[in-house]
Coordinates of C-alpha atoms in Angstrom, one line a residue:
X1 CA 46.6 59.1 -21.7
X2 CA 43.6 61.3 -22.8
X3 CA 41.7 58.2 -24.0
X4 CA 42.3 56.5 -20.7
X5 CA 40.9 59.5 -18.8
X6 CA 37.7 59.4 -20.9
X7 CA 36.8 55.7 -20.2
X8 CA 34.2 56.6 -17.6
X9 CA 32.1 58.5 -20.3
X10 CA 31.3 55.1 -22.0
X11 CA 28.3 54.3 -19.8
X12 CA 26.9 57.7 -20.5
X13 CA 27.0 57.1 -24.2
X14 CA 25.5 53.6 -23.9
X15 CA 22.6 54.7 -21.6
X16 CA 20.3 55.7 -24.5
X17 CA 21.0 52.4 -26.2
X18 CA 20.0 50.4 -23.1
X19 CA 16.9 52.6 -22.7
X20 CA 15.9 51.9 -26.3
X21 CA 16.4 48.2 -25.9
X22 CA 14.2 48.1 -22.8
X23 CA 11.5 50.1 -24.5
X24 CA 11.6 47.8 -27.5
X25 CA 11.3 44.7 -25.3
X26 CA 8.4 46.1 -23.4
X27 CA 6.6 46.9 -26.7
X28 CA 7.2 43.3 -27.9
X29 CA 5.8 41.8 -24.6
X30 CA 2.9 44.1 -24.6
X31 CA 2.0 43.2 -28.2
X32 CA 2.3 39.5 -27.4
X33 CA -0.1 39.9 -24.3
X34 CA -2.6 41.9 -26.4
X35 CA -2.5 39.3 -29.2
X36 CA -3.1 36.4 -26.7
X37 CA -5.8 38.3 -25.0
X38 CA -7.6 38.9 -28.2
X39 CA -7.4 35.1 -29.0
X40 CA -9.2 34.2 -25.7
X41 CA -12.9 33.8 -26.3
X42 CA -15.1 36.4 -24.5
X43 CA -17.2 33.6 -22.9
X44 CA -14.1 32.6 -21.0
X45 CA -14.1 35.9 -19.1
X46 CA -17.8 35.5 -18.6
X47 CA -17.3 32.1 -16.9
X48 CA -14.5 33.5 -14.6
X49 CA -16.7 36.5 -13.6
X50 CA -19.6 34.1 -12.9
X51 CA -17.4 31.9 -10.8
X52 CA -16.2 34.8 -8.7
X53 CA -19.9 35.7 -8.1
X54 CA -20.5 32.0 -7.3
X55 CA -23.0 31.6 -10.2
X56 CA -22.0 28.1 -11.2
X57 CA -24.8 27.5 -13.7
X58 CA -23.8 30.6 -15.7
X59 CA -20.1 29.7 -15.4
X60 CA -20.8 26.2 -16.7
X61 CA -22.7 27.5 -19.7
X62 CA -20.1 30.1 -20.6
X63 CA -17.3 27.5 -20.3
X64 CA -19.2 25.1 -22.4
X65 CA -19.4 27.8 -25.1
X66 CA -15.6 28.3 -24.9
X67 CA -15.1 24.6 -25.4
X68 CA -17.4 24.6 -28.5
X69 CA -15.5 27.5 -30.0
X70 CA -12.1 25.9 -29.3
X71 CA -13.3 22.6 -30.7
X72 CA -14.3 24.3 -34.0
X73 CA -10.8 25.8 -34.1
X74 CA -9.2 22.4 -33.4
X75 CA -7.3 23.9 -30.4
X76 CA -6.8 20.5 -28.7
X77 CA -4.3 21.8 -26.1
X78 CA -6.9 24.3 -24.7
X79 CA -9.7 21.7 -24.9
X80 CA -7.9 19.4 -22.4
X81 CA -7.5 22.0 -19.6
X82 CA -10.9 23.5 -20.2
X83 CA -12.6 20.1 -20.2
X84 CA -11.0 19.2 -16.9
X85 CA -12.3 22.5 -15.4
X86 CA -15.8 22.2 -16.8
X87 CA -16.0 18.5 -15.7
X88 CA -15.1 19.4 -12.2
X89 CA -17.7 22.2 -12.3
X90 CA -20.4 19.8 -13.5
X91 CA -19.5 17.3 -10.8
X92 CA -19.6 20.1 -8.1
X93 CA -23.1 21.0 -9.3
X94 CA -24.2 17.4 -9.1
X95 CA -24.5 17.1 -12.9
X96 CA -22.5 13.9 -13.0
X97 CA -23.9 12.7 -16.3
X98 CA -22.6 15.7 -18.1
X99 CA -19.2 15.4 -16.4
X100 CA -19.0 11.7 -17.5
X101 CA -19.9 12.4 -21.1
X102 CA -17.5 15.3 -21.4
X103 CA -14.5 13.4 -19.9
X104 CA -15.3 10.3 -22.0
X105 CA -15.3 12.4 -25.1
X106 CA -11.9 13.9 -24.2
X107 CA -10.5 10.4 -23.5
X108 CA -11.6 9.2 -27.0
X109 CA -9.0 11.5 -28.6
X110 CA -6.0 9.4 -29.9
X111 CA -3.7 12.3 -29.2
X112 CA -4.3 12.1 -25.5
X113 CA -1.5 10.0 -24.0
X114 CA 0.7 9.8 -20.9
X115 CA 0.2 11.8 -17.8
X116 CA -2.7 13.8 -19.3
X117 CA -4.6 10.7 -20.1
X118 CA -4.1 9.3 -16.6
X119 CA -5.2 12.6 -15.0
X120 CA -8.4 12.5 -17.1
X121 CA -9.0 8.9 -16.1
X122 CA -8.8 9.9 -12.5
X123 CA -11.4 12.7 -13.1
X124 CA -13.7 10.2 -14.8
X125 CA -13.3 7.8 -11.9
X126 CA -14.4 10.6 -9.6
X127 CA -17.4 11.3 -11.9
X128 CA -18.5 7.7 -11.6
X129 CA -18.0 7.7 -7.8
X130 CA -20.0 10.9 -7.4
X131 CA -22.8 9.4 -9.6
X132 CA -22.9 6.3 -7.3
X133 CA -21.4 4.0 -10.0
X134 CA -18.9 2.6 -7.6
X135 CA -17.9 -0.5 -9.7
X136 CA -17.1 1.6 -12.7
X137 CA -15.2 4.1 -10.5
X138 CA -13.2 1.3 -9.0
X139 CA -12.2 0.0 -12.5
X140 CA -11.0 3.4 -13.5
X141 CA -8.8 3.9 -10.4
X142 CA -7.4 0.3 -10.6
X143 CA -6.2 1.1 -14.2
X144 CA -4.1 3.9 -12.7
X145 CA -2.0 1.6 -10.5
X146 CA 1.6 1.9 -11.8
X147 CA 1.1 5.5 -13.1
X148 CA 1.9 8.9 -11.7
X149 CA -1.7 9.0 -10.4
X150 CA -1.3 5.8 -8.4
X151 CA -1.2 7.2 -4.9
X152 CA -4.2 9.5 -5.5
X153 CA -6.1 6.5 -7.0
X154 CA -5.3 4.2 -4.0
X155 CA -6.5 6.9 -1.6
X156 CA -9.8 7.0 -3.3
X157 CA -10.0 3.2 -3.6
X158 CA -9.4 3.0 0.2
X159 CA -12.4 5.3 0.7
X160 CA -14.5 3.1 -1.6
X161 CA -13.5 -0.1 0.2
X162 CA -14.5 1.5 3.6
X163 CA -17.8 2.5 2.2
X164 CA -18.4 -1.0 0.8
X165 CA -17.2 -2.5 4.1
X166 CA -14.7 -4.6 2.1
X167 CA -12.2 -4.7 5.0
X168 CA -9.8 -7.2 3.3
X169 CA -9.3 -4.8 0.3
X170 CA -9.2 -1.8 2.7
X171 CA -6.4 -3.5 4.7
X172 CA -4.4 -4.2 1.5
X173 CA -4.9 -0.7 0.1
X174 CA -3.9 0.9 3.4
X175 CA -0.8 -1.3 3.5
X176 CA 0.2 -0.1 0.0
X177 CA -0.3 3.5 1.0
X178 CA 1.7 3.3 4.3
X179 CA 5.0 5.2 4.5
X180 CA 7.1 6.7 7.2
X181 CA 5.1 9.9 7.6
X182 CA 1.7 8.0 7.7
X183 CA 1.8 4.3 8.7
X184 CA -2.0 3.8 8.6
X185 CA -1.6 1.6 11.7
X186 CA -4.7 3.0 13.4
X187 CA -6.8 2.5 10.3
X188 CA -5.5 -1.0 9.6
X189 CA -6.2 -2.0 13.2
X190 CA -9.7 -0.7 13.0
X191 CA -10.3 -2.6 9.7
X192 CA -9.3 -5.8 11.5
X193 CA -11.6 -4.9 14.4
X194 CA -14.5 -4.5 12.0
X195 CA -13.8 -8.0 10.6
X196 CA -13.5 -9.3 14.2
X197 CA -16.8 -7.7 15.2
X198 CA -18.5 -9.3 12.2
X199 CA -17.0 -12.7 13.2
X200 CA -18.2 -12.3 16.7
X201 CA -21.7 -11.4 15.5
X202 CA -21.7 -14.7 13.5
X203 CA -20.3 -16.6 16.6
X204 CA -17.2 -17.5 14.5
X205 CA -15.0 -17.0 17.6
X206 CA -11.7 -18.4 16.1
X207 CA -11.9 -16.2 13.1
X208 CA -12.8 -13.2 15.4
X209 CA -9.7 -14.0 17.6
X210 CA -7.4 -14.0 14.6
X211 CA -8.6 -10.6 13.5
X212 CA -8.2 -9.3 17.1
X213 CA -4.6 -10.5 17.2
X214 CA -4.0 -8.9 13.7
X215 CA -5.4 -5.6 15.0
X216 CA -3.1 -5.7 18.1
X217 CA -0.1 -6.6 15.8
X218 CA -0.9 -3.5 13.7
X219 CA -1.5 -1.2 16.7
X220 CA -0.7 -2.6 20.2
X221 CA -2.6 0.3 21.8
X222 CA -5.9 -0.6 20.0
X223 CA -8.4 -0.5 22.8
X224 CA -11.2 -1.7 20.6
X225 CA -9.3 -5.0 20.0
X226 CA -9.3 -5.8 23.7
X227 CA -12.9 -4.8 24.0
X228 CA -13.9 -7.3 21.3
X229 CA -11.5 -9.9 22.8
X230 CA -13.3 -9.5 26.2
X231 CA -16.6 -9.9 24.5
X232 CA -15.4 -13.1 22.8
X233 CA -14.2 -14.6 26.1
X234 CA -17.4 -13.6 27.8
X235 CA -19.5 -15.3 25.1
X236 CA -17.5 -18.5 25.5
X237 CA -17.7 -18.4 29.3
X238 CA -14.0 -17.6 29.8
X239 CA -14.7 -14.8 32.4
X240 CA -11.3 -14.5 33.9
X241 CA -9.8 -14.1 30.3
X242 CA -12.5 -11.5 29.7
X243 CA -11.5 -9.6 32.8
X244 CA -7.9 -9.7 31.7
X245 CA -8.8 -8.4 28.2
X246 CA -11.0 -5.5 29.6
X247 CA -8.4 -4.6 32.3
X248 CA -5.6 -4.4 29.7
X249 CA -7.4 -1.2 28.4
X250 CA -6.1 0.7 31.4
X251 CA -2.5 0.4 30.0
X252 CA -3.6 1.2 26.5
X253 CA -5.8 4.2 27.1
X254 CA -7.7 4.5 30.4
X255 CA -10.3 6.9 28.9
X256 CA -11.9 3.9 27.2
X257 CA -12.5 2.1 30.5
X258 CA -16.0 3.7 30.8
X259 CA -17.0 1.8 27.7
X260 CA -16.4 -1.6 29.3
X261 CA -17.3 -0.8 32.9
X262 CA -20.5 -2.8 33.1
X263 CA -19.1 -5.7 31.1
X264 CA -16.1 -5.9 33.4
X265 CA -18.4 -6.0 36.5
X266 CA -20.6 -8.7 34.8
X267 CA -17.5 -10.8 34.3
X268 CA -16.5 -10.5 37.9
X269 CA -20.1 -11.3 39.0
X270 CA -20.1 -14.4 36.8
X271 CA -17.1 -15.6 38.8
X272 CA -19.0 -14.8 42.1
X273 CA -16.8 -11.8 42.7
X274 CA -19.3 -9.0 42.3
X275 CA -18.0 -7.0 45.2
X276 CA -14.4 -7.1 43.8
X277 CA -15.8 -6.0 40.5
X278 CA -17.6 -3.0 42.0
X279 CA -14.4 -2.0 43.9
X280 CA -12.4 -2.1 40.7
X281 CA -14.9 0.3 39.1
X282 CA -14.8 2.6 42.1
X283 CA -11.0 2.5 42.0
X284 CA -11.0 3.5 38.3
X285 CA -13.4 6.3 39.0
X286 CA -11.3 7.7 41.8
X287 CA -8.1 7.4 39.8
X288 CA -9.6 8.8 36.6
X289 CA -12.5 11.1 37.6
X290 CA -13.3 11.9 33.9
X291 CA -14.7 8.4 33.4
X292 CA -18.4 8.2 32.8
X293 CA -19.1 5.4 35.3
X294 CA -21.3 7.0 38.0
X295 CA -24.5 5.5 36.8
X296 CA -23.1 2.0 36.5
X297 CA -21.5 2.2 40.0
X298 CA -24.7 3.4 41.5
X299 CA -26.8 0.7 40.0
X300 CA -24.4 -2.1 40.9
X301 CA -23.9 -0.7 44.4
X302 CA -27.7 -0.4 44.9
X303 CA -27.9 -4.1 44.0
X304 CA -25.2 -5.2 46.4
X305 CA -25.3 -2.8 49.3
X306 CA -28.7 -1.1 49.3
X307 CA -29.9 2.5 48.8
X308 CA -28.1 4.3 51.5
X309 CA -24.5 3.1 50.7
X310 CA -25.2 3.3 46.9
X311 CA -26.3 6.9 47.3
X312 CA -23.3 7.8 49.5
X313 CA -20.8 6.2 47.1
X314 CA -22.4 7.9 44.0
X315 CA -22.5 11.3 45.8
X316 CA -18.8 11.1 46.7
X317 CA -17.9 10.4 43.1
X318 CA -20.3 13.1 41.8
X319 CA -18.6 15.7 44.0
X320 CA -15.3 14.7 42.6
X321 CA -16.6 15.2 39.0
X322 CA -18.4 18.5 38.9
X323 CA -20.2 18.3 35.6
X324 CA -23.8 18.3 34.5
X325 CA -24.2 14.5 34.8
X326 CA -22.8 14.5 38.3
X327 CA -25.0 17.4 39.4
X328 CA -28.1 15.6 38.0
X329 CA -27.2 12.4 39.8
X330 CA -26.4 14.2 43.0
X331 CA -29.8 16.1 43.0
X332 CA -31.5 12.8 42.5
X333 CA -29.8 11.3 45.4
X334 CA -30.5 14.1 47.8
X335 CA -34.0 15.2 46.8
X336 CA -35.7 12.8 49.1
X337 CA -33.8 14.3 52.1
X338 CA -35.1 17.8 51.5
X339 CA -37.9 19.6 53.3
X340 CA -41.2 18.9 51.4
X341 CA -41.6 22.7 50.8
X342 CA -38.4 22.6 48.8
X343 CA -38.7 19.2 47.2
X344 CA -40.9 20.4 44.3
X345 CA -38.5 23.2 43.4
X346 CA -35.5 20.9 43.7
X347 CA -37.3 18.4 41.4
X348 CA -37.9 21.1 38.9
X349 CA -34.3 22.2 39.0
X350 CA -33.2 18.6 38.5
X351 CA -35.5 18.3 35.5
X352 CA -34.0 21.4 33.9
X353 CA -30.4 20.2 34.6
X354 CA -31.2 16.8 33.2
X355 CA -32.8 18.3 30.0
X356 CA -29.8 20.6 29.5
X357 CA -27.3 17.8 30.3
X358 CA -29.0 15.6 27.6
X359 CA -28.3 18.3 25.0
X360 CA -24.9 19.4 26.3
X361 CA -23.2 16.1 27.2
X362 CA -22.1 14.6 24.0
X363 CA -19.4 12.6 22.3
X364 CA -17.2 14.8 20.0
X365 CA -14.7 14.1 17.3
X366 CA -11.3 15.5 18.3
X367 CA -10.5 16.2 14.6
X368 CA -13.5 17.9 13.1
X369 CA -15.5 18.6 16.4
X370 CA -18.6 16.7 15.0
X371 CA -20.9 16.1 18.0
X372 CA -23.2 13.1 18.6
X373 CA -25.2 11.5 21.3
X374 CA -23.9 8.2 19.9
X375 CA -20.3 7.0 20.0
X376 CA -18.6 6.2 16.7
X377 CA -15.3 4.5 16.0
X378 CA -15.4 6.0 12.5
X379 CA -16.4 9.7 12.4
X380 CA -19.3 10.1 9.9
X381 CA -18.3 13.7 9.3
X382 CA -14.5 13.6 8.6
X383 CA -14.1 9.9 8.1
X384 CA -11.3 9.6 10.6
X385 CA -10.9 6.6 12.8
X386 CA -10.7 6.5 16.6
X387 CA -11.2 10.3 17.0
X388 CA -14.3 10.3 19.1
X389 CA -14.0 11.1 22.8
X390 CA -14.8 7.9 24.7
X391 CA -16.5 9.9 27.5
X392 CA -19.3 12.4 27.0
X393 CA -18.2 16.0 27.5
X394 CA -20.0 19.3 27.8
X395 CA -20.1 21.0 24.4

C-alpha cells in the first residue's frame, strides 16, 4: 500500500535524468554544427556576403576559390552544387564562356549520373542559349526528352522555336506541353496564324487557308484568323466572303473590329455598297464606343457625303467617346467655325492636345503593361500572345 502511494514520486526522480539526456544531445548537436562549420571554406562565406551586397564579380571569384579547394579535397558531392551555383552566376553576369566550360567539366565526371546529370545538361543548354549558340542549346534540351527535366526542356525549346519562327516545331512543342491547366490553345492558334500570314505574303492562298482553318480549330475565338481569312478573300476578289470573315470578329471579340474597319469598308465599296459599309462602321461605333474608328469614319464620310455631314457624324461620335483622340478630332472639326480672334488660340490648344495624345494614347499589354505606339500580337516584353489592347488607350 505504501509503495502504491509513492508512485507519483517517480517523475520527480527521473527529471534529472531527462535533463541530463537533453543537455548531452544539445552538446552533441552543437559539436556537429561546429565541426561542419569549420569544414566550410572561408571563401564560401565571402561569396555569400558579396551576393548579399550584390557584388557578383567578387562572389564569382570567391565561389571559384571554394570549388578549387573542394576539387583538391576530392569532395565531388560539394562540387556539383557549387558548380551549378557558380555557373548560374557566370551566366547572370554574361560570362557564358566560363559557365559553359565549368558545366562541361562537371559533365565529364563518370560518377555523375541520373537526375543530377540531367539537371546539369539543362544548365549547359541554358548556357548555350544565353551565348547565342541556339543549335547546340537545342541539342542539349532534346537529349532531355524522356527524363525528369523533360517539361522544363520542352518549355525552353518552345521559346527557341518561336525565336527562330519555326512554327511547325513550335506547334508540336506546344501540343506536347498542353494539359488541363494550360491548353496552349491561344499560342497554337497564333502559330498557325503566323504560318497563314507567311503563306498570304507569298500568295499561296490555299496553304494560307489551311493554316487559318487550323487556327480556328485550335481556338474558335481567334480573331486574327478571321482577319487573315478576310485578307485572303479580298486578295482573290471574293469581297462578300471577305465581309463575312471580317464581320465574324464581332462575335469573337468586338474590340478587334477597329483593326479591320477600313478593310471592311473597302470590301463593301468593291461591291458597290460603300454607303452600307459606312453605315456598318457607324453602327459598330455607336454600339461599341471604345472602338478606334472615328478617323476612318470621317474620311469615308467625307468622300461620300462631303465636309458638312462628315464633320457632323464625326462630332457626334467624338462626343460619345470623351478621350484625347476624340477631343483632338472635335477641335479640328469646329475650329473653322470659331471667331478669327479665337481661332489661333484654339489651334494652339488643338496642337497641344494632339501632341499629348500622341504620347498618351498607346497600345498596352494587359499582362506586363508594356506600352507601344505599334500593335503586337506577341508582346516583345513578356512574350505572351494576344495580350495587347486592340484599341489605343490613355496611359
